[in-house]
XYZ file of C-alpha atoms in Angstrom:
66
model
C 62.440 -106.973 -80.777
C 64.630 -105.268 -78.175
C 62.586 -106.790 -75.358
C 63.242 -110.277 -76.744
C 66.958 -109.597 -77.311
C 67.223 -108.573 -73.657
C 65.611 -111.857 -72.576
C 67.817 -114.161 -74.653
C 70.787 -114.378 -72.251
C 68.619 -115.416 -69.306
C 65.864 -117.433 -70.982
C 66.504 -121.129 -71.424
C 63.501 -121.912 -73.602
C 61.183 -120.298 -76.088
C 58.349 -120.882 -73.604
C 60.136 -118.777 -70.986
C 60.438 -115.920 -73.449
C 56.760 -116.268 -74.350
C 55.765 -116.183 -70.670
C 57.732 -112.957 -70.156
C 56.115 -111.365 -73.218
C 52.651 -112.322 -71.998
C 53.336 -110.947 -68.515
C 54.730 -107.680 -69.907
C 52.281 -106.955 -72.733
C 48.554 -107.277 -73.255
C 48.634 -109.561 -76.272
C 46.860 -112.725 -77.347
C 48.995 -115.818 -76.686
C 48.513 -117.208 -80.201
C 49.650 -113.931 -81.765
C 52.569 -113.574 -79.347
C 53.715 -117.145 -80.048
C 53.580 -116.621 -83.823
C 55.412 -113.297 -83.594
C 58.078 -114.856 -81.348
C 58.563 -117.788 -83.726
C 58.889 -115.386 -86.669
C 61.361 -113.224 -84.749
C 63.532 -116.185 -83.735
C 63.485 -117.636 -87.254
C 64.561 -114.282 -88.680
C 67.309 -113.917 -86.059
C 68.600 -117.416 -86.831
C 68.629 -116.647 -90.564
C 70.618 -113.451 -89.954
C 73.020 -115.322 -87.661
C 73.640 -117.999 -90.300
C 74.211 -115.328 -92.949
C 76.744 -113.622 -90.689
C 78.581 -116.899 -90.041
C 78.806 -117.565 -93.762
C 79.958 -114.006 -94.364
C 82.846 -114.378 -91.909
C 83.805 -117.657 -93.530
C 82.526 -120.292 -91.139
C 82.266 -123.502 -93.149
C 78.798 -124.826 -93.955
C 79.910 -128.212 -92.566
C 80.498 -126.648 -89.120
C 77.037 -125.134 -89.107
C 75.478 -128.443 -90.130
C 77.345 -130.361 -87.430
C 76.255 -127.841 -84.802
C 72.636 -127.687 -86.016
C 72.775 -124.028 -87.000
């Protein structure tokens, strides 16, 4: 997970992150893609939970596709 977190500021797309993972680690592309999707989905869930916890209105999140 730390490797992906480090890539987030510079990567513009999920594909760019996947390419970096594949160049850094010996892993099957299908497995890497699935793991990346799971990681990003989990991170987004945690981010939404944090926003709700600090009181950001649900309407704001909906309008900004969060």
